XYZ file of N, CA and C in Angstrom:
459
model
N 10.303 10.588 -0.159
C 9.872 11.404 -0.799
C 10.427 12.118 -1.338
N 10.071 13.188 -2.372
C 11.445 13.718 -2.646
C 11.339 13.890 -4.017
N 11.973 11.985 -4.949
C 11.482 11.892 -6.451
C 11.030 12.302 -6.505
N 11.921 12.727 -8.398
C 11.380 12.559 -9.611
C 10.292 12.443 -10.160
N 9.354 11.927 -10.410
C 9.290 10.775 -11.419
C 8.134 11.874 -12.396
N 7.852 10.805 -13.114
C 6.736 11.438 -14.207
C 6.047 10.583 -14.937
N 4.384 10.451 -14.477
C 3.581 9.283 -14.638
C 2.547 9.713 -15.365
N 2.844 8.370 -16.742
C 2.293 8.572 -18.093
C 0.356 7.356 -17.891
N -0.724 8.578 -18.319
C -2.034 8.159 -18.298
C -2.219 7.827 -19.623
N -2.798 7.208 -20.218
C -2.748 7.156 -21.638
C -4.781 6.802 -21.802
N -6.179 7.314 -21.927
C -7.229 7.514 -22.382
C -7.508 6.563 -23.830
N -8.497 5.762 -23.917
C -9.102 5.455 -24.845
C -8.512 6.520 -26.286
N -7.795 6.192 -26.802
C -7.435 7.258 -27.949
C -8.461 8.040 -29.577
N -9.248 6.442 -29.540
C -10.410 7.066 -29.724
C -10.737 7.854 -29.914
N -11.551 8.503 -31.105
C -11.273 10.464 -31.483
C -12.963 9.832 -31.464
N -14.311 11.349 -30.460
C -15.562 11.262 -31.690
C -16.186 12.594 -32.647
N -15.787 12.847 -33.368
C -15.797 14.412 -34.286
C -17.341 14.746 -34.044
N -17.189 15.984 -33.812
C -18.186 16.497 -33.574
C -18.665 17.253 -33.743
N -19.946 18.165 -34.198
C -20.773 19.292 -34.618
C -20.601 20.045 -33.574
N -20.705 20.199 -32.852
C -21.252 20.835 -31.865
C -19.432 22.353 -32.202
N -19.557 23.133 -31.512
C -19.229 25.047 -31.923
C -17.388 23.932 -30.550
N -16.475 24.062 -31.619
C -15.875 24.843 -30.310
C -15.494 24.576 -28.883
N -14.945 24.179 -28.208
C -15.002 24.112 -26.725
C -14.379 25.381 -26.665
N -14.855 26.096 -25.271
C -14.360 28.198 -24.994
C -12.731 27.922 -24.159
N -11.764 27.996 -24.008
C -10.957 27.901 -23.258
C -10.874 27.508 -21.878
N -12.227 28.037 -21.299
C -12.445 28.364 -19.923
C -12.570 26.575 -20.455
N -13.745 25.967 -21.088
C -14.056 24.886 -20.912
C -13.071 24.264 -21.040
N -12.133 24.327 -21.484
C -11.250 23.056 -22.690
C -10.359 22.945 -21.132
N -9.894 24.273 -20.139
C -10.018 23.388 -19.038
C -10.309 23.571 -17.512
N -11.182 23.850 -17.403
C -12.071 22.443 -16.843
C -12.146 21.683 -16.221
N -12.143 21.074 -18.268
C -12.309 19.283 -18.088
C -11.026 18.988 -17.883
N -10.054 19.237 -18.539
C -9.218 19.009 -17.595
C -8.741 19.037 -16.069
N -9.025 20.047 -15.520
C -9.264 19.891 -14.538
C -9.395 18.536 -13.661
N -10.469 18.228 -14.015
C -11.653 17.473 -13.999
C -11.158 16.783 -14.292
N -10.315 16.080 -15.501
C -9.704 14.332 -15.423
C -8.712 13.710 -14.374
N -7.239 15.137 -14.635
C -6.270 15.673 -13.519
C -7.013 15.369 -12.035
N -8.270 15.492 -11.333
C -9.145 14.991 -10.221
C -9.328 13.960 -9.992
N -10.061 13.113 -10.718
C -10.562 11.914 -11.385
C -9.195 10.949 -11.554
N -8.188 11.612 -12.328
C -6.788 10.876 -11.755
C -6.291 10.917 -10.840
N -5.775 11.598 -10.083
C -5.517 11.743 -8.507
C -5.948 11.479 -7.644
N -7.240 11.091 -7.508
C -8.563 10.203 -6.525
C -8.124 9.008 -7.132
N -7.760 8.767 -7.862
C -8.191 6.808 -8.299
C -6.896 6.805 -8.028
N -5.894 7.858 -7.637
C -3.915 7.263 -7.104
C -3.874 6.991 -5.811
N -5.413 7.696 -5.264
C -5.295 7.310 -3.393
C -5.190 9.691 -3.191
N -4.950 9.896 -3.738
C -4.978 11.307 -3.624
C -6.358 11.729 -2.770
N -6.699 13.162 -1.766
C -7.497 13.561 -1.459
C -7.240 14.695 -2.362
N -8.052 15.825 -2.764
C -8.449 16.574 -3.415
C -8.875 17.596 -1.602
N -8.298 18.691 -1.788
C -8.453 19.532 -0.473
C -8.571 20.937 -0.995
N -8.441 21.364 -2.119
C -9.191 22.403 -2.770
C -9.156 22.487 -4.355
N -10.034 23.393 -5.100
C -10.505 23.237 -6.321
C -9.402 25.179 -7.114
N -8.831 25.458 -7.819
C -8.681 26.847 -8.327
C -9.405 28.142 -6.801
N -7.737 27.669 -6.056
C -7.644 28.416 -5.152
C -6.977 29.446 -5.770
N -7.573 30.966 -4.705
C -7.568 32.031 -6.361
C -6.617 32.933 -4.669
N -6.369 34.121 -4.861
C -4.738 35.291 -3.974
C -4.664 36.025 -5.532
N -4.696 37.006 -5.003
C -4.245 38.280 -5.752
C -3.869 38.184 -6.353
N -3.040 38.023 -7.974
C -2.127 37.290 -9.042
C -2.237 35.662 -8.994
N -2.491 35.042 -8.532
C -2.448 33.392 -8.846
C -2.901 33.396 -8.452
N -3.163 31.399 -8.597
C -4.369 30.562 -8.866
C -4.081 29.023 -8.368
N -3.860 28.393 -8.292
C -3.372 26.995 -8.192
C -4.669 26.056 -8.148
N -4.850 25.244 -9.415
C -5.274 24.391 -10.366
C -6.137 22.945 -9.182
N -5.081 22.568 -7.994
C -5.859 21.760 -7.468
C -4.521 21.848 -6.340
N -5.147 21.306 -5.158
C -4.193 20.891 -3.671
C -4.288 20.027 -3.659
N -3.706 18.678 -2.981
C -3.897 17.751 -3.083
C -3.348 16.693 -1.951
N -3.521 15.627 -1.341
C -2.962 15.502 -0.091
C -2.915 13.683 -0.217
N -1.851 13.448 -0.340
C -1.906 12.017 0.031
C -0.319 11.886 0.930
N -0.463 10.774 1.858
C -0.040 10.918 3.038
C 1.079 12.216 3.608
N 2.260 11.649 3.393
C 2.993 12.989 3.720
C 2.921 14.363 2.953
N 2.639 13.963 1.367
C 2.923 14.787 0.884
C 1.541 15.879 1.200
N 1.363 17.246 0.065
C 1.112 18.477 0.352
C 1.083 18.406 -1.787
N 0.678 18.930 -1.977
C 1.121 18.892 -3.746
C -0.290 19.788 -4.863
N 0.595 20.708 -4.986
C -0.175 21.768 -5.358
C 0.422 21.757 -6.782
N -1.317 21.541 -7.427
C -0.920 21.166 -9.091
C -1.840 21.756 -9.630
N -0.564 22.026 -11.248
C -0.456 23.253 -11.692
C -0.977 22.361 -13.668
N -2.872 22.568 -13.506
C -3.305 21.986 -15.045
C -3.285 23.184 -16.085
N -2.688 22.179 -17.327
C -2.645 22.618 -18.163
C -2.820 22.021 -19.668
N -4.516 22.274 -19.706
C -4.706 21.910 -20.877
C -5.008 22.903 -22.185
N -4.316 22.041 -23.888
C -4.305 22.548 -25.179
C -4.930 20.976 -26.060
N -4.772 21.212 -26.933
C -4.935 21.017 -27.745
C -4.678 19.202 -28.699
N -4.500 18.180 -29.652
C -3.766 18.229 -29.921
C -3.715 18.967 -31.103
N -1.700 18.796 -31.090
C -1.815 19.818 -31.707
C -0.819 20.966 -31.782
N -0.584 21.625 -30.199
C -0.776 22.778 -29.848
C 1.167 22.415 -29.865
N 1.611 24.228 -30.455
C 3.164 23.619 -30.521
C 3.510 24.012 -29.114
N 3.042 23.667 -27.868
C 3.657 24.567 -26.455
C 2.976 23.478 -26.445
N 3.787 22.977 -24.449
C 3.704 21.970 -23.984
C 3.359 22.577 -22.580
N 2.567 21.808 -21.673
C 2.022 22.202 -20.592
C 3.290 22.415 -19.744
N 4.455 22.172 -19.566
C 5.719 22.327 -19.351
C 6.208 23.240 -19.602
N 6.022 23.906 -20.527
C 6.627 24.808 -21.417
C 6.037 25.641 -20.861
N 4.789 25.728 -20.937
C 4.002 26.980 -20.512
C 4.067 27.761 -19.048
N 4.385 27.190 -17.841
C 4.664 27.019 -16.669
C 5.339 27.301 -16.753
N 5.800 29.548 -16.500
C 7.355 29.675 -16.699
C 7.955 30.610 -15.007
N 9.283 31.168 -15.451
C 9.155 31.192 -13.439
C 8.513 31.672 -13.342
N 7.984 33.378 -13.782
C 6.703 33.816 -13.323
C 5.698 32.960 -13.118
N 4.563 32.005 -13.670
C 3.532 31.292 -12.795
C 4.051 30.515 -12.026
N 6.353 30.092 -11.709
C 5.773 29.079 -11.100
C 6.365 30.485 -10.221
N 6.820 31.341 -9.731
C 6.601 32.492 -8.517
C 5.383 32.971 -8.048
N 4.028 32.941 -8.957
C 2.796 32.850 -8.798
C 2.705 32.036 -8.469
N 3.208 31.024 -8.235
C 2.339 29.331 -7.680
C 2.699 28.735 -6.556
N 4.250 29.588 -6.040
C 4.308 29.577 -5.362
C 4.069 30.416 -3.957
N 3.348 31.118 -4.072
C 3.365 32.253 -4.115
C 1.567 31.624 -3.919
N 0.986 31.236 -3.855
C 0.101 31.360 -4.117
C -0.115 29.822 -3.419
N 0.999 29.284 -2.924
C 0.837 27.870 -1.646
C 1.144 28.735 -0.300
N 2.012 29.111 -1.206
C 2.547 29.882 1.148
C 0.878 30.074 1.861
N 0.126 30.913 0.697
C -1.206 31.551 0.665
C -2.550 31.039 1.291
N -2.536 29.784 0.965
C -2.714 28.750 1.349
C -3.139 27.948 1.955
N -0.909 27.614 2.082
C -0.853 26.918 3.989
C -1.893 27.774 5.029
N -0.789 29.074 5.226
C -1.284 30.393 5.748
C -2.477 30.459 6.201
N -3.083 30.363 5.134
C -4.656 30.887 5.343
C -5.758 29.354 5.875
N -5.379 28.838 5.943
C -6.259 26.972 6.020
C -5.195 26.095 7.761
N -3.826 27.748 7.932
C -2.894 27.224 9.696
C -2.251 26.118 8.988
N -2.206 25.608 7.954
C -0.609 24.146 7.712
C 0.516 25.041 7.581
N 1.474 23.464 9.338
C 2.560 24.098 8.396
C 3.152 23.594 8.187
N 3.856 23.377 7.235
C 4.083 23.049 5.948
C 5.162 22.311 6.389
N 6.237 22.125 8.174
C 7.087 21.336 8.258
C 6.803 20.071 9.023
N 5.872 20.015 8.675
C 4.672 18.594 8.684
C 4.321 17.617 7.327
N 4.735 18.193 5.923
C 4.516 18.247 4.936
C 6.136 17.912 4.072
N 5.286 17.384 3.168
C 6.036 17.603 1.978
C 5.666 17.915 0.984
N 6.168 19.326 0.595
C 5.364 19.905 -0.185
C 6.074 19.591 -2.151
N 5.137 19.349 -2.599
C 5.238 19.302 -3.591
C 4.579 19.918 -5.180
N 4.748 21.007 -6.127
C 4.831 21.356 -7.021
C 4.886 20.611 -8.757
N 3.653 19.831 -8.860
C 3.517 18.840 -9.697
C 2.550 20.083 -11.026
N 2.766 19.514 -12.170
C 2.515 19.837 -13.198
C 1.919 18.846 -14.597
N 0.736 19.042 -14.642
C -0.171 18.479 -14.878
C -0.362 18.407 -16.692
N -0.341 17.436 -17.505
C 0.120 17.893 -19.142
C -0.728 17.628 -19.654
N -2.583 18.255 -20.252
C -3.006 16.811 -20.869
C -3.480 17.352 -21.806
N -3.786 16.477 -22.851
C -3.970 16.478 -24.232
C -5.469 16.656 -24.637
N -6.113 17.505 -25.172
C -7.721 16.687 -24.889
C -7.631 17.614 -27.192
N -8.466 15.904 -27.730
C -9.236 16.615 -28.424
C -10.771 16.227 -29.444
N -11.541 17.361 -29.134
C -13.050 17.934 -29.390
C -12.654 18.112 -28.163
N -14.027 16.941 -27.657
C -14.613 16.598 -25.890
C -14.121 15.660 -25.227
N -12.450 15.659 -25.611
C -11.948 14.406 -25.024
C -10.669 14.510 -24.540
N -10.512 14.133 -23.654
C -9.710 13.928 -22.636
C -8.875 12.814 -23.671
N -7.421 12.727 -24.000
C -6.697 11.436 -24.973
C -5.545 11.733 -23.892
N -5.167 11.977 -23.012
C -3.599 11.382 -22.646
C -3.713 13.173 -21.354
N -2.933 11.858 -20.234
C -2.525 12.994 -18.911
C -1.059 12.439 -18.875
N -0.263 13.814 -19.008
C 1.860 13.259 -18.422
C 0.966 14.274 -16.884
N 2.039 13.820 -16.401
C 1.090 13.624 -14.697
C 3.321 13.787 -14.070
N 3.486 15.288 -13.739
C 5.142 15.436 -12.956
C 4.647 15.551 -12.326
N 5.725 14.705 -11.592
C 5.378 14.713 -9.895
C 6.902 15.025 -9.432
N 6.574 16.957 -8.790
C 8.318 17.880 -8.095
C 8.708 18.445 -9.846
N 8.434 18.616 -10.443
C 8.406 19.413 -11.921
C 9.080 20.207 -11.196
N 8.708 21.523 -10.592
C 9.981 22.538 -9.973
C 10.105 22.501 -8.543
N 10.500 22.766 -8.016
C 10.763 23.359 -6.244
C 10.860 24.927 -6.281
N 11.157 24.984 -4.479
C 11.261 26.669 -4.837
C 13.065 27.291 -4.124
N 14.098 25.872 -5.536
C 15.310 26.541 -5.236
C 15.601 27.769 -6.069
N 15.016 27.925 -6.700
C 14.884 28.632 -8.149
C 14.864 30.382 -7.164
N 14.374 30.697 -5.569
C 13.458 31.685 -5.200
C 14.058 31.667 -4.384
N 15.348 32.237 -3.890
C 16.790 31.828 -3.290
C 16.061 32.555 -1.844
N 15.113 33.554 -2.197
C 14.239 34.017 -0.351
C 13.279 33.944 -1.294
N 12.863 34.878 0.687
C 11.003 35.434 -0.147
C 10.709 36.035 -1.258
N 11.638 37.699 -0.924
C 11.591 38.587 -1.925
C 11.481 38.466 -2.866
N 12.262 37.338 -3.645
C 11.369 36.803 -5.248
C 10.512 35.711 -5.270
N 9.914 35.517 -3.649
C 8.162 35.016 -4.632
C 7.007 35.611 -4.065
N 7.143 37.238 -3.111
C 6.313 37.677 -2.210
C 6.338 39.517 -3.824
């Protein structure tokens, strides 16, 4: 564990033009999170939680497989967006995700020493009401930029 990996999953790129109103940002985000959940389950991950919230932070998906405990940030963008999902996860957002991961472990009595903790980013692309691409980055970032807990909490 611990090696950087990028996995690319392409679904059917054909799109359906819809007369419906455009999706809201919340609906788009939910659709992306659902797609990533199915993607992870197909790879054998167990989904432990979705939308785990603490004051100031949220983890979209918490998943486990083997000795990996994964905290997943899902960023769903429409086709042609200028910013990628990876670019959208700023230093501040990473700090909040790490803080939320610590809170999740504490709240669920998880000893981090028993797991390989991983912070992943799923960059999801949608067109109208369809997911057309999932770029999944394992180990997208880690805690090395946060030299002590004072930078996390």
